[in-house]
Amino acid sequence: MNSMSLPPQSHSRISRLAALPALALLMALCFSACSRASSNTLAVENAGCERLSKTVFTEKLGAYLVYSPLKAGRSSDFALHLTDLDEGTPVAKAEVMLNLRSKSNQAATTFKVEASETTGVYTAQVAAPKTGEYYVEFQINHPKFSGRLTMTNFEVE
């Protein structure tokens, strides 16, 4: 099992370019979700189809997060798309945990993350207790990838 450091790192241009077709496909699938609502589509009530996104690359993993705007005390849909950059394929059968941390007090709230019907996509309902700035930490366990992935600058209204 390869252990890897998940904070963003510099990569060769070739690795990133190899992942672009997969990420473009994932983005197209996310935006098409606005036109339909089903059990595996994240329907955002009271927010229309407004989506925000963040992308992080590590040496071997591409992580593309699509989420609805965060509002204190309300659930927000999170969909994390994981791509194996060596193979250019979605990461199937990973175990993913999500910790939401406030920048002001570092207290973490843990949310259940489930694999969706779409290979490589992991979803969660996330609710921040109060307004402020947060960061999200994903704990990823997979035979090929193991470690923490952090995304910053989540503003909760």
PDB file of C-alpha atoms in Angstrom, residues 1-153:
ATOM      1  CA  MET A   1       0.000   0.000   0.000  1.00  0.00           C
ATOM      2  CA  ASN A   2       1.410   3.359  -0.991  1.00  0.00           C
ATOM      3  CA  SER A   3       1.196   6.058   1.611  1.00  0.00           C
ATOM      4  CA  MET A   4       1.157   9.554   0.294  1.00  0.00           C
ATOM      5  CA  SER A   5       1.253  13.058   1.578  1.00  0.00           C
ATOM      6  CA  LEU A   6      -1.976  14.735   0.535  1.00  0.00           C
ATOM      7  CA  PRO A   7      -1.283  18.482   0.866  1.00  0.00           C
ATOM      8  CA  PRO A   8      -1.053  20.158  -2.539  1.00  0.00           C
ATOM      9  CA  GLN A   9       2.337  19.714  -4.180  1.00  0.00           C
ATOM     10  CA  SER A  10       4.009  20.723  -7.406  1.00  0.00           C
ATOM     11  CA  HIS A  11       3.582  18.206 -10.216  1.00  0.00           C
ATOM     12  CA  SER A  12       4.825  17.755 -13.670  1.00  0.00           C
ATOM     13  CA  ARG A  13       2.719  19.366 -16.376  1.00  0.00           C
ATOM     14  CA  ILE A  14       2.163  15.940 -17.942  1.00  0.00           C
ATOM     15  CA  SER A  15       0.453  14.506 -14.808  1.00  0.00           C
ATOM     16  CA  ARG A  16      -1.990  17.395 -14.646  1.00  0.00           C
ATOM     17  CA  LEU A  17      -2.695  17.313 -18.364  1.00  0.00           C
ATOM     18  CA  ALA A  18      -3.428  13.581 -18.193  1.00  0.00           C
ATOM     19  CA  ALA A  19      -6.142  14.266 -15.600  1.00  0.00           C
ATOM     20  CA  LEU A  20      -7.826  17.109 -17.489  1.00  0.00           C
ATOM     21  CA  PRO A  21     -10.130  14.939 -19.657  1.00  0.00           C
ATOM     22  CA  ALA A  22     -11.415  13.079 -16.584  1.00  0.00           C
ATOM     23  CA  LEU A  23     -11.963  16.310 -14.641  1.00  0.00           C
ATOM     24  CA  ALA A  24     -13.725  17.921 -17.609  1.00  0.00           C
ATOM     25  CA  LEU A  25     -16.083  14.951 -17.794  1.00  0.00           C
ATOM     26  CA  LEU A  26     -16.773  15.164 -14.061  1.00  0.00           C
ATOM     27  CA  MET A  27     -17.527  18.884 -14.317  1.00  0.00           C
ATOM     28  CA  ALA A  28     -19.941  18.273 -17.192  1.00  0.00           C
ATOM     29  CA  LEU A  29     -21.726  15.595 -15.177  1.00  0.00           C
ATOM     30  CA  CYS A  30     -22.039  17.940 -12.197  1.00  0.00           C
ATOM     31  CA  PHE A  31     -23.507  20.758 -14.226  1.00  0.00           C
ATOM     32  CA  SER A  32     -25.948  18.415 -15.933  1.00  0.00           C
ATOM     33  CA  ALA A  33     -27.310  17.626 -12.455  1.00  0.00           C
ATOM     34  CA  CYS A  34     -29.142  20.955 -12.521  1.00  0.00           C
ATOM     35  CA  SER A  35     -31.473  19.626 -15.201  1.00  0.00           C
ATOM     36  CA  ARG A  36     -32.535  16.476 -13.388  1.00  0.00           C
ATOM     37  CA  ALA A  37     -33.138  15.265  -9.850  1.00  0.00           C
ATOM     38  CA  SER A  38     -32.790  11.609  -8.916  1.00  0.00           C
ATOM     39  CA  SER A  39     -31.489   9.520  -6.022  1.00  0.00           C
ATOM     40  CA  ASN A  40     -27.876   9.880  -7.161  1.00  0.00           C
ATOM     41  CA  THR A  41     -28.113  13.565  -8.098  1.00  0.00           C
ATOM     42  CA  LEU A  42     -27.566  16.223  -5.498  1.00  0.00           C
ATOM     43  CA  ALA A  43     -30.692  18.375  -5.553  1.00  0.00           C
ATOM     44  CA  VAL A  44     -30.173  21.620  -3.714  1.00  0.00           C
ATOM     45  CA  GLU A  45     -33.390  22.865  -2.203  1.00  0.00           C
ATOM     46  CA  ASN A  46     -33.830  26.586  -1.605  1.00  0.00           C
ATOM     47  CA  ALA A  47     -30.638  27.381  -3.531  1.00  0.00           C
ATOM     48  CA  GLY A  48     -31.608  26.544  -7.115  1.00  0.00           C
ATOM     49  CA  CYS A  49     -28.661  25.016  -8.919  1.00  0.00           C
ATOM     50  CA  GLU A  50     -25.996  27.293  -7.484  1.00  0.00           C
ATOM     51  CA  ARG A  51     -22.789  25.309  -7.025  1.00  0.00           C
ATOM     52  CA  LEU A  52     -19.331  26.156  -5.817  1.00  0.00           C
ATOM     53  CA  SER A  53     -16.239  24.063  -6.421  1.00  0.00           C
ATOM     54  CA  LYS A  54     -12.654  23.518  -5.353  1.00  0.00           C
ATOM     55  CA  THR A  55      -9.928  21.383  -6.925  1.00  0.00           C
ATOM     56  CA  VAL A  56      -6.786  20.026  -5.277  1.00  0.00           C
ATOM     57  CA  PHE A  57      -4.046  17.932  -6.854  1.00  0.00           C
ATOM     58  CA  THR A  58      -1.580  15.771  -4.989  1.00  0.00           C
ATOM     59  CA  GLU A  59       1.165  13.686  -6.534  1.00  0.00           C
ATOM     60  CA  LYS A  60      -1.195  10.826  -7.369  1.00  0.00           C
ATOM     61  CA  LEU A  61      -4.718  12.073  -6.659  1.00  0.00           C
ATOM     62  CA  GLY A  62      -7.030  14.669  -8.176  1.00  0.00           C
ATOM     63  CA  ALA A  63      -9.856  15.840  -5.915  1.00  0.00           C
ATOM     64  CA  TYR A  64     -12.696  17.944  -7.309  1.00  0.00           C
ATOM     65  CA  LEU A  65     -15.317  19.068  -4.786  1.00  0.00           C
ATOM     66  CA  VAL A  66     -18.710  20.446  -5.818  1.00  0.00           C
ATOM     67  CA  TYR A  67     -20.921  21.857  -3.069  1.00  0.00           C
ATOM     68  CA  SER A  68     -23.886  24.099  -2.447  1.00  0.00           C
ATOM     69  CA  PRO A  69     -23.285  27.367  -0.552  1.00  0.00           C
ATOM     70  CA  LEU A  70     -22.756  26.911   3.176  1.00  0.00           C
ATOM     71  CA  LYS A  71     -25.262  28.567   5.515  1.00  0.00           C
ATOM     72  CA  ALA A  72     -25.098  28.266   9.306  1.00  0.00           C
ATOM     73  CA  GLY A  73     -27.386  25.544  10.643  1.00  0.00           C
ATOM     74  CA  ARG A  74     -28.472  24.305   7.185  1.00  0.00           C
ATOM     75  CA  SER A  75     -27.331  21.248   5.272  1.00  0.00           C
ATOM     76  CA  SER A  76     -25.192  21.660   2.191  1.00  0.00           C
ATOM     77  CA  ASP A  77     -24.641  18.954  -0.431  1.00  0.00           C
ATOM     78  CA  PHE A  78     -21.002  17.928  -0.927  1.00  0.00           C
ATOM     79  CA  ALA A  79     -19.823  15.713  -3.806  1.00  0.00           C
ATOM     80  CA  LEU A  80     -16.136  14.786  -3.855  1.00  0.00           C
ATOM     81  CA  HIS A  81     -14.820  13.397  -7.157  1.00  0.00           C
ATOM     82  CA  LEU A  82     -11.571  11.445  -6.746  1.00  0.00           C
ATOM     83  CA  THR A  83      -9.345  10.666  -9.753  1.00  0.00           C
ATOM     84  CA  ASP A  84      -6.268   8.428  -9.871  1.00  0.00           C
ATOM     85  CA  LEU A  85      -3.831  10.656 -11.766  1.00  0.00           C
ATOM     86  CA  ASP A  86      -1.525   7.765 -12.727  1.00  0.00           C
ATOM     87  CA  GLU A  87      -4.325   5.920 -14.523  1.00  0.00           C
ATOM     88  CA  GLY A  88      -6.729   8.802 -15.248  1.00  0.00           C
ATOM     89  CA  THR A  89      -9.602   6.813 -13.728  1.00  0.00           C
ATOM     90  CA  PRO A  90     -12.100   7.432 -10.920  1.00  0.00           C
ATOM     91  CA  VAL A  91     -11.084   6.107  -7.496  1.00  0.00           C
ATOM     92  CA  ALA A  92     -13.567   3.365  -6.579  1.00  0.00           C
ATOM     93  CA  LYS A  93     -14.224   1.799  -3.183  1.00  0.00           C
ATOM     94  CA  ALA A  94     -12.413   4.360  -1.050  1.00  0.00           C
ATOM     95  CA  GLU A  95     -13.381   4.979   2.559  1.00  0.00           C
ATOM     96  CA  VAL A  96     -13.777   8.718   3.077  1.00  0.00           C
ATOM     97  CA  MET A  97     -14.416  10.706   6.274  1.00  0.00           C
ATOM     98  CA  LEU A  98     -15.078  14.463   6.288  1.00  0.00           C
ATOM     99  CA  ASN A  99     -14.110  16.820   9.113  1.00  0.00           C
ATOM    100  CA  LEU A 100     -15.334  20.410   9.041  1.00  0.00           C
ATOM    101  CA  ARG A 101     -13.105  22.692  11.129  1.00  0.00           C
ATOM    102  CA  SER A 102     -13.636  26.291  12.109  1.00  0.00           C
ATOM    103  CA  LYS A 103     -10.564  28.482  11.636  1.00  0.00           C
ATOM    104  CA  SER A 104     -11.405  30.311  14.854  1.00  0.00           C
ATOM    105  CA  ASN A 105     -11.418  27.393  17.311  1.00  0.00           C
ATOM    106  CA  GLN A 106     -10.199  24.345  15.327  1.00  0.00           C
ATOM    107  CA  ALA A 107     -13.047  22.205  16.726  1.00  0.00           C
ATOM    108  CA  ALA A 108     -13.999  19.527  14.206  1.00  0.00           C
ATOM    109  CA  THR A 109     -17.405  18.210  13.239  1.00  0.00           C
ATOM    110  CA  THR A 110     -17.304  14.846  11.472  1.00  0.00           C
ATOM    111  CA  PHE A 111     -19.751  13.965   8.710  1.00  0.00           C
ATOM    112  CA  LYS A 112     -20.568  10.621   7.125  1.00  0.00           C
ATOM    113  CA  VAL A 113     -19.412  10.314   3.533  1.00  0.00           C
ATOM    114  CA  GLU A 114     -20.953   7.701   1.267  1.00  0.00           C
ATOM    115  CA  ALA A 115     -20.011   6.379  -2.140  1.00  0.00           C
ATOM    116  CA  SER A 116     -22.590   7.417  -4.728  1.00  0.00           C
ATOM    117  CA  GLU A 117     -23.866   5.344  -7.632  1.00  0.00           C
ATOM    118  CA  THR A 118     -21.274   7.114  -9.788  1.00  0.00           C
ATOM    119  CA  THR A 119     -17.825   5.489  -9.487  1.00  0.00           C
ATOM    120  CA  GLY A 120     -15.313   7.794  -7.812  1.00  0.00           C
ATOM    121  CA  VAL A 121     -17.904  10.180  -6.359  1.00  0.00           C
ATOM    122  CA  TYR A 122     -18.423  10.435  -2.585  1.00  0.00           C
ATOM    123  CA  THR A 123     -21.247  12.489  -1.086  1.00  0.00           C
ATOM    124  CA  ALA A 124     -22.150  14.011   2.272  1.00  0.00           C
ATOM    125  CA  GLN A 125     -24.618  16.402   3.859  1.00  0.00           C
ATOM    126  CA  VAL A 126     -22.591  19.058   5.703  1.00  0.00           C
ATOM    127  CA  ALA A 127     -23.941  21.631   8.155  1.00  0.00           C
ATOM    128  CA  ALA A 128     -21.765  24.254   9.839  1.00  0.00           C
ATOM    129  CA  PRO A 129     -23.003  25.256  13.299  1.00  0.00           C
ATOM    130  CA  LYS A 130     -22.282  28.992  12.902  1.00  0.00           C
ATOM    131  CA  THR A 131     -21.028  31.625  10.485  1.00  0.00           C
ATOM    132  CA  GLY A 132     -17.340  32.092   9.842  1.00  0.00           C
ATOM    133  CA  GLU A 133     -14.440  30.672   7.895  1.00  0.00           C
ATOM    134  CA  TYR A 134     -13.889  26.914   7.822  1.00  0.00           C
ATOM    135  CA  TYR A 135     -11.715  24.323   6.181  1.00  0.00           C
ATOM    136  CA  VAL A 136     -12.572  20.764   5.202  1.00  0.00           C
ATOM    137  CA  GLU A 137     -10.347  17.797   5.822  1.00  0.00           C
ATOM    138  CA  PHE A 138     -10.997  14.508   4.019  1.00  0.00           C
ATOM    139  CA  GLN A 139      -9.483  11.326   5.457  1.00  0.00           C
ATOM    140  CA  ILE A 140      -9.083   8.969   2.495  1.00  0.00           C
ATOM    141  CA  ASN A 141      -8.364   5.263   2.878  1.00  0.00           C
ATOM    142  CA  HIS A 142      -7.840   3.186  -0.243  1.00  0.00           C
ATOM    143  CA  PRO A 143      -5.319   0.456  -1.126  1.00  0.00           C
ATOM    144  CA  LYS A 144      -3.512   2.917  -3.416  1.00  0.00           C
ATOM    145  CA  PHE A 145      -4.118   6.199  -1.543  1.00  0.00           C
ATOM    146  CA  SER A 146      -4.092   6.823   2.178  1.00  0.00           C
ATOM    147  CA  GLY A 147      -3.943  10.135   3.998  1.00  0.00           C
ATOM    148  CA  ARG A 148      -5.566  13.493   4.593  1.00  0.00           C
ATOM    149  CA  LEU A 149      -6.612  16.013   1.980  1.00  0.00           C
ATOM    150  CA  THR A 150      -7.340  19.571   3.142  1.00  0.00           C
ATOM    151  CA  MET A 151      -9.341  22.246   1.320  1.00  0.00           C
ATOM    152  CA  THR A 152      -9.419  25.771   2.735  1.00  0.00           C
ATOM    153  CA  ASN A 153     -11.447  28.982   2.564  1.00  0.00           C
TER     154      ASN A 153
END
